[in-house]
Coordinates of C-alpha atoms and ligand atoms in Angstrom, one line a residue:
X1 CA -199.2 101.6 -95.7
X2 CA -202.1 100.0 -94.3
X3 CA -204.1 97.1 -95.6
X4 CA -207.6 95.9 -94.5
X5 CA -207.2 92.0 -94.2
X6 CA -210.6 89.5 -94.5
X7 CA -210.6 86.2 -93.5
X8 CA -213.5 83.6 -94.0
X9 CA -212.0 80.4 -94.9
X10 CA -213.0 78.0 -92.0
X11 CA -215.6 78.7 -88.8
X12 CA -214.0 82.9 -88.2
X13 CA -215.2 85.8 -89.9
X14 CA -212.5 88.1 -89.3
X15 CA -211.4 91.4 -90.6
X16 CA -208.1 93.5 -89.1
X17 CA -206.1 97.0 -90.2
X18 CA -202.5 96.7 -90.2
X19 CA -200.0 99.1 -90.9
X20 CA -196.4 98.6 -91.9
X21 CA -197.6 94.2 -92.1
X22 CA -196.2 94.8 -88.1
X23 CA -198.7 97.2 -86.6
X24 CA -202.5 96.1 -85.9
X25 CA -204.6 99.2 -86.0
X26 CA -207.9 96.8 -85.4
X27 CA -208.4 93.4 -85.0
X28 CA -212.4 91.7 -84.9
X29 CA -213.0 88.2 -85.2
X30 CA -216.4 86.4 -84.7
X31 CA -216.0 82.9 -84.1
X32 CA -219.2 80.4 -84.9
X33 CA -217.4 77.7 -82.1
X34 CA -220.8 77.9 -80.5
X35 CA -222.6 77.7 -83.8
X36 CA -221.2 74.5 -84.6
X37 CA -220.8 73.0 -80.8
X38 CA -223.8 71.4 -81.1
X39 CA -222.8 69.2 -84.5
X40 CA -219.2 68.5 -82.5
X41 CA -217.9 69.6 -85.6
X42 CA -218.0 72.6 -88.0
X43 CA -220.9 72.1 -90.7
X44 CA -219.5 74.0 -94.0
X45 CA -223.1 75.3 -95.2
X46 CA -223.8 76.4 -91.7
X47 CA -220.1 78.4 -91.6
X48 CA -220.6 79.9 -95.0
X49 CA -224.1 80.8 -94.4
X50 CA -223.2 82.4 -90.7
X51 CA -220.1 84.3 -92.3
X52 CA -222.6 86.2 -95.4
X53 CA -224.2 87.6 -92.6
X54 CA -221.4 88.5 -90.1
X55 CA -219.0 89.2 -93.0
X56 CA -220.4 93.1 -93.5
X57 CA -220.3 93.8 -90.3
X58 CA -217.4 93.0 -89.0
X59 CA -215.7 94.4 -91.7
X60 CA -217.4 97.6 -90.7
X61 CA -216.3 97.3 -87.3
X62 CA -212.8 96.5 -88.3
X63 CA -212.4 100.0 -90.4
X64 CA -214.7 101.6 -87.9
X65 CA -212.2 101.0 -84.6
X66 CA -208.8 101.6 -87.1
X67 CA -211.0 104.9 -87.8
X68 CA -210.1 104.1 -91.4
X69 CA -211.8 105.2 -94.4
X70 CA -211.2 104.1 -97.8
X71 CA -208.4 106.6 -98.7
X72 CA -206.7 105.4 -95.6
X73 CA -205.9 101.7 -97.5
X74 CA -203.7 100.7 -99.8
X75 CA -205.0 97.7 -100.4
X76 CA -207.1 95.0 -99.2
X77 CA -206.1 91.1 -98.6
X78 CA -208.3 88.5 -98.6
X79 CA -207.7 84.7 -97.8
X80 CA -208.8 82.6 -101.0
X81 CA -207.3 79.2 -100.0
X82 CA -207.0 76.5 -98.8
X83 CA -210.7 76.4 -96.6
X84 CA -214.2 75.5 -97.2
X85 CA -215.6 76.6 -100.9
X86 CA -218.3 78.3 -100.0
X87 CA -216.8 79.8 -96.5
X88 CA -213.8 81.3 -98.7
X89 CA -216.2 82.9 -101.3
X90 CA -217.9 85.2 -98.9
X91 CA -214.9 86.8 -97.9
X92 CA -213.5 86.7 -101.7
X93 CA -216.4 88.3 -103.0
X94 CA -216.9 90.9 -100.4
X95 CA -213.3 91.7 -100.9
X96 CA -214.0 91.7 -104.5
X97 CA -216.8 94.4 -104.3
X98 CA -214.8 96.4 -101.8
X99 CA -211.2 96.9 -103.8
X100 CA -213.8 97.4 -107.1
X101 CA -215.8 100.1 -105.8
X102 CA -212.7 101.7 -103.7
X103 CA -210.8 101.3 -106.9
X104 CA -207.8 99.2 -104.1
X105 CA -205.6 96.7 -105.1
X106 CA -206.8 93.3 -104.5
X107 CA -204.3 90.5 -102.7
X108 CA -205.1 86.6 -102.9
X109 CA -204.0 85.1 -100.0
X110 CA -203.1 81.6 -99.1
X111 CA -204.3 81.1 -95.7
X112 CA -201.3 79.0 -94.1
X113 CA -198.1 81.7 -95.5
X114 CA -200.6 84.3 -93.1
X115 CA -200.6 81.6 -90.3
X116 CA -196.7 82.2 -90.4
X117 CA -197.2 86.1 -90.9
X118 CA -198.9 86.1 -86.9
X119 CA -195.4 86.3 -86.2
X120 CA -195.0 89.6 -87.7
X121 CA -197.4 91.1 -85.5
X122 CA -195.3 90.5 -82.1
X123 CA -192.5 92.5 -80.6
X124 CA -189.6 91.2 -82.4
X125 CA -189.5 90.6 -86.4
X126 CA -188.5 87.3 -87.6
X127 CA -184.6 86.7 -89.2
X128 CA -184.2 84.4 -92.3
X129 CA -183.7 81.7 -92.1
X130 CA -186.5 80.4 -90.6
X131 CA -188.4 77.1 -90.1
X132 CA -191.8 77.5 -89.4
X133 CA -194.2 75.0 -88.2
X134 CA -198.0 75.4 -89.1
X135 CA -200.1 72.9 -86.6
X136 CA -204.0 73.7 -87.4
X137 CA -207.1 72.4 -87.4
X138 CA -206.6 71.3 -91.1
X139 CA -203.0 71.7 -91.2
X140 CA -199.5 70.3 -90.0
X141 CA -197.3 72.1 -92.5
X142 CA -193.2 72.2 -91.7
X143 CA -191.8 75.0 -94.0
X144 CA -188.3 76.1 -94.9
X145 CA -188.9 79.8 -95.5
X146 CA -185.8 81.6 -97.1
X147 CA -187.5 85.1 -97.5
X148 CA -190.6 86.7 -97.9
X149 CA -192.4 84.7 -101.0
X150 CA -189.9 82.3 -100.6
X151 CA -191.1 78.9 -99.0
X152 CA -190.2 75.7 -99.2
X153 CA -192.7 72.8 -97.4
X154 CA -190.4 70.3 -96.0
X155 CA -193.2 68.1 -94.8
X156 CA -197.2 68.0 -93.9
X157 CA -199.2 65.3 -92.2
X158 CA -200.0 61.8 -94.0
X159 CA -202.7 61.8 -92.6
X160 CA -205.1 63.9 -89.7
X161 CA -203.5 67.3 -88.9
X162 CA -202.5 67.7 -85.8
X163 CA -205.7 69.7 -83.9
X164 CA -208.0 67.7 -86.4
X165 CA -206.3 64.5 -83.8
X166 CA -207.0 66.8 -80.9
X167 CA -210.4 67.5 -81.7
X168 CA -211.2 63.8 -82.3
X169 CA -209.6 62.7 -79.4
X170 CA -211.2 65.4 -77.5
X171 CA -214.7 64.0 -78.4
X172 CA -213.8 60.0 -77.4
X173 CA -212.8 61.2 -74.1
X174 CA -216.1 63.6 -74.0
X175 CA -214.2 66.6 -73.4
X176 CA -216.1 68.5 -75.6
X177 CA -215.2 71.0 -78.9
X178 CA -213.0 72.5 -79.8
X179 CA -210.4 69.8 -78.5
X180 CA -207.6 71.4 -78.2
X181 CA -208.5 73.4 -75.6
X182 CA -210.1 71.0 -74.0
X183 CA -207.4 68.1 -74.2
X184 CA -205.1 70.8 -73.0
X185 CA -206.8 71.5 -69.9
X186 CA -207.6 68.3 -69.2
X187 CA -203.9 67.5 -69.0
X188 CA -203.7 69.8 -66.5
X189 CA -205.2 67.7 -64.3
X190 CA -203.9 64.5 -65.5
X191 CA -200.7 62.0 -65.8
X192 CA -199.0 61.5 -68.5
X193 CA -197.0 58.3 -69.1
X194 CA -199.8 55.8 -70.7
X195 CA -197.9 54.3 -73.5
X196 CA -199.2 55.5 -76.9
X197 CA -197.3 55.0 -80.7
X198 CA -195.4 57.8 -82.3
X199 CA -195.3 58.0 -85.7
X200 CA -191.4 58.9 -86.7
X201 CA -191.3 58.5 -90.0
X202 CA -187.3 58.0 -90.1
X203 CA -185.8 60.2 -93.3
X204 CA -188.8 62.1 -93.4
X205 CA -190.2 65.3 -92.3
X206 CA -194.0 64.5 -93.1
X207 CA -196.2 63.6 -89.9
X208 CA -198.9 61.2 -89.4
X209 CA -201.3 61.0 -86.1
X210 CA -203.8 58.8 -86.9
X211 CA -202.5 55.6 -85.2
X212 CA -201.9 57.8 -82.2
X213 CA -205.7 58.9 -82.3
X214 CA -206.7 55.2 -83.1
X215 CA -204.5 54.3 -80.2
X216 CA -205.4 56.9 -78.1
X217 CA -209.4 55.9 -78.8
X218 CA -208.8 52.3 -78.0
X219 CA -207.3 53.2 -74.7
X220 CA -210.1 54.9 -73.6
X221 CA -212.6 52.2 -74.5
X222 CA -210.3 49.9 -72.5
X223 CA -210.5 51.7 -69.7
X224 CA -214.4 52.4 -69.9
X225 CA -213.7 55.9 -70.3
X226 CA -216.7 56.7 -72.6
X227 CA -219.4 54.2 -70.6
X228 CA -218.5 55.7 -66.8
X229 CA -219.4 59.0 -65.4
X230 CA -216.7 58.8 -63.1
X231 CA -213.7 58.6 -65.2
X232 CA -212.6 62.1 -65.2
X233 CA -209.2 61.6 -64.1
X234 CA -208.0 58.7 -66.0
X235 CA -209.4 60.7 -68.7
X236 CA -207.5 63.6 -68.0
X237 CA -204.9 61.1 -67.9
X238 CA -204.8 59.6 -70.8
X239 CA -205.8 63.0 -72.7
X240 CA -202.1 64.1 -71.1
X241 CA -200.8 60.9 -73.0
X242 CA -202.0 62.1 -76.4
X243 CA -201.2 65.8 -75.4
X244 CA -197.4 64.5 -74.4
X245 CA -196.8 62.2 -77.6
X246 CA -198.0 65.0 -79.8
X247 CA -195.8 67.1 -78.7
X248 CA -193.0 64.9 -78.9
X249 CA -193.4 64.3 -82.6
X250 CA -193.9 68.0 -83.0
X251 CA -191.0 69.3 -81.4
X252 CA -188.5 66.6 -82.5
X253 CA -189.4 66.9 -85.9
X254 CA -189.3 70.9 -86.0
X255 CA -185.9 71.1 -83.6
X256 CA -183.9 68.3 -86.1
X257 CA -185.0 70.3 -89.3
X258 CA -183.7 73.7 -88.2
X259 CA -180.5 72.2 -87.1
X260 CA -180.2 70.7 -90.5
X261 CA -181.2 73.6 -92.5
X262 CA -178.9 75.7 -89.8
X263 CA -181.7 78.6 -89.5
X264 CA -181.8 81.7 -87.5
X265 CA -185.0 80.9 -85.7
X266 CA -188.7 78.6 -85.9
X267 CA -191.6 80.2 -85.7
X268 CA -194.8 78.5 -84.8
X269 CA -198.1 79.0 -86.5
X270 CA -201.6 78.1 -86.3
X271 CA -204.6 77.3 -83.8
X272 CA -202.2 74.1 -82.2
X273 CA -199.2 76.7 -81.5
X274 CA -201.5 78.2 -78.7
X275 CA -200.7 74.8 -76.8
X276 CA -198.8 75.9 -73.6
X277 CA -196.9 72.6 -73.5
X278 CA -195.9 72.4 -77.3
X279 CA -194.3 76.3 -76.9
X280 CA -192.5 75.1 -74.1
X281 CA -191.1 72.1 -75.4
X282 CA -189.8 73.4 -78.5
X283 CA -188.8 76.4 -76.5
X284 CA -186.4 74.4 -74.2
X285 CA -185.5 72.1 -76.8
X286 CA -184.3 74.3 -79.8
X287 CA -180.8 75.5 -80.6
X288 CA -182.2 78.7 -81.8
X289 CA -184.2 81.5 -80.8
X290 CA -188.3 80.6 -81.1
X291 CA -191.1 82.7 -81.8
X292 CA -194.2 82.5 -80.4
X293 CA -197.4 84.5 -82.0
X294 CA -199.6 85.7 -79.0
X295 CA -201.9 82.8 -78.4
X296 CA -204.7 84.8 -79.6
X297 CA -203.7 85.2 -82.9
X298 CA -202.5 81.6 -83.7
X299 CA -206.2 81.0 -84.0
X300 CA -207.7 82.5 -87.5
X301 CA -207.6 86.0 -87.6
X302 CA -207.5 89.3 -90.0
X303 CA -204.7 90.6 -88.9
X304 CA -202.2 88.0 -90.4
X305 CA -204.1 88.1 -93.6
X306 CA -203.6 92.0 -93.8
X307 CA -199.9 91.2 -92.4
X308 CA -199.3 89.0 -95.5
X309 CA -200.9 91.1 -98.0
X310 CA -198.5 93.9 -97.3
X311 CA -195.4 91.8 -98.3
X312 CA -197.0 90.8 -101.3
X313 CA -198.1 94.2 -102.3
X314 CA -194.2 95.2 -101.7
X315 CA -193.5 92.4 -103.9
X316 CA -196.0 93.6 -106.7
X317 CA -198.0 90.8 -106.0
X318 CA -201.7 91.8 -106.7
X319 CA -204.6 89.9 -108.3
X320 CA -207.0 90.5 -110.7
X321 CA -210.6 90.4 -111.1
X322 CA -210.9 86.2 -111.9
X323 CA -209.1 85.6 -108.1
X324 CA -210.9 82.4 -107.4
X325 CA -211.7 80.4 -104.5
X326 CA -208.8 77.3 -104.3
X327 CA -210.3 74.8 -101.3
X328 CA -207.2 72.7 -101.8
X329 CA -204.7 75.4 -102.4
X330 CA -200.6 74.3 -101.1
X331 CA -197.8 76.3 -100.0
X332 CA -195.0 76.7 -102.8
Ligands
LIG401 O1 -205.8 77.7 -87.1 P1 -207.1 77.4 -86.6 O2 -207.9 78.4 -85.8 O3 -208.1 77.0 -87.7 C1 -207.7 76.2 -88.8 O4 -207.2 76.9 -89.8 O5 -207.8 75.0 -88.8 O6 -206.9 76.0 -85.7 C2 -208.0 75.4 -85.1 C3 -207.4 74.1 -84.4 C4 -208.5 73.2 -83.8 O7 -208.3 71.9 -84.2 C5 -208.3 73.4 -82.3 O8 -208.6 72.2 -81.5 C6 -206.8 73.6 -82.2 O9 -206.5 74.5 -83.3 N1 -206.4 74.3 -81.0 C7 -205.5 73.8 -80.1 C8 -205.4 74.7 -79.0 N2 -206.2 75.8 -79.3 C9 -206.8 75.6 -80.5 N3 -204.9 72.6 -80.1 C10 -204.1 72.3 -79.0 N4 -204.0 73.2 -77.9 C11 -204.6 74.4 -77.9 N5 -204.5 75.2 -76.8
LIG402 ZN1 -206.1 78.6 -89.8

């Protein structure tokens, strides 16, 4: 079975074939990073404007490289939640056209469970149990996921999610967008150690990081970061701090709940999960066996969209005609 995944929902226009929901046939994103660079930020008329034009074709690309026709699909997927409004109707309503006119069943996807579905697309297939974690750019999700359609959120942030902390940190310490990246190669060069607050939340698995941004901002104005030129390293240094507390919070929080829920393995998920130091941590930390998605495809893609849709469609899961856009769509 192979299903044609779109996915428009934030800054990617990104289309994929996948056979099986474990075999990418084709894979083409376009990113607008550059687009929005210059706002230090993504702009949501500017993202749903760029994807209506890249939308056609990269889809065309996508079928183009999987040499697929239309009688080569069995479906197509499309992410319609959570995202930006009018980003997630472009790709709903080109999805819409194409599964009319094909005469294809349509899939609604929501656009963290195909975060988790990245893992799908690597050399070993996940075991239930599984905790997954889901660290975004607008998500920090921690799931108890029993089966395929079967997912319980355990916790999510309070407050920021976790890359929206990285990018904002990021910009204090003027490392630039998208701050992830950034922040992370910063650290690279840097010390950790500064003393920064992590947010515990004892008896809870939710997260919060926006007294560890607040804090992490206030150190930087102490020490002039933002006003000299020359502060590079204790930039990089205190970039490590935020990178290291992170982290900390991340992994602790992930490692207690799969001991407690006893699974067979966590899985990480989302742009944050292509952080170097938060794989190894929770690598060397965790009783169980982790998976890691290849760092390209923790970032928004096609190919976990089309990975998702073909569990649903095994599940009978197909929309109809009314599928609507849901900005603030959950995980159940
Ligand atoms: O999943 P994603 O591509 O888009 C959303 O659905 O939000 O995640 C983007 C987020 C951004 O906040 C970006 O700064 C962060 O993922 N990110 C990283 C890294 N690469 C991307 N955060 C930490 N370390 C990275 N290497
Ligand atoms: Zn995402």
């Amino acid at each position: 079975m192979r299903i044609l995944g779109i996915e428009t929902s934030c800054d990617e226009t990104a289309a994929a074939v996948v056979e099986g929901g474990t075999r990418i046939i084709s894979n083409v994103v376009s990113s607008q990073v550059e687009i929005h660079r210059r706002y230090g930020g993504i702009v949501p008329e500017v993202a749903s404007r760029q994807h209506m034009l890249s939308a056609i074709p990269i889809v065309e690309q996508a079928l183009a490289e999987a040499s697929a026709r239309r009688t080569d699909l069995s479906a197509i997927a499309v992410t319609n939640g959570p995202g930006l409004a009018g980003s997630l109707m472009v790709g709903v309503n080109l999805a819409k056209a194409l599964a009319f006119s094909w005469e294809l069943p349509l899939i609604g996807i929501n656009h963290l469970e195909a975060h988790i579905y990245s893992n799908w697309l690597a050399r070993e297939t996940p075991r239930f149990p599984l905790i997954a974690l889901i660290v975004s750019g607008g998500h920090t999700e921690l799931v108890l996921m029993k089966d395929h359609g079967e997912l319980l959120r355990l916790g999510r942030t309070r407050d920021d999610a976790a890359g929206e902390a990285f990018d904002k940190v990021s910009r204090v310490l003027g490392l630039g967008y998208p701050g992830g990246p950034a922040i992370e190669s910063a650290s690279r060069l840097g010390t950790p150690g500064r003393r920064l607050p992590r947010a515990w939340l004892k008896g809870s698995d939710d997260f919060s990081f926006s007294g560890l941004k607040t804090a992490a901002a206030r150190l930087a104005e102490e020490l002039g970061i933002s006003s000299s030129p020359d502060s590079g390293s204790l930039a990089a240094d205190v970039a490590a701090s935020f990178q290291e507390a992170v982290v900390d919070v991340l992994a602790t929080k992930t490692v207690a709940a799969a001991r407690r829920y006893k699974v067979e393995q966590i899985l990480l998920a989302g742009g944050v999960a292509a952080n170097t130091s938060l794989r190894e941590t929770i690598a060397s930390r965790s009783p169980v066996g982790v998976l890691l998605p290849d760092p390209a495809l923790c970032t928004d893609n096609g190919a976990m969209v089309a990975s998702c849709g073909h569990f649903h469609l095994l599940a009978g899961k197909v929309a109809n005609w009314d599928l609507d856009v849901i900005p603030g769509m959950g995980l159940s």
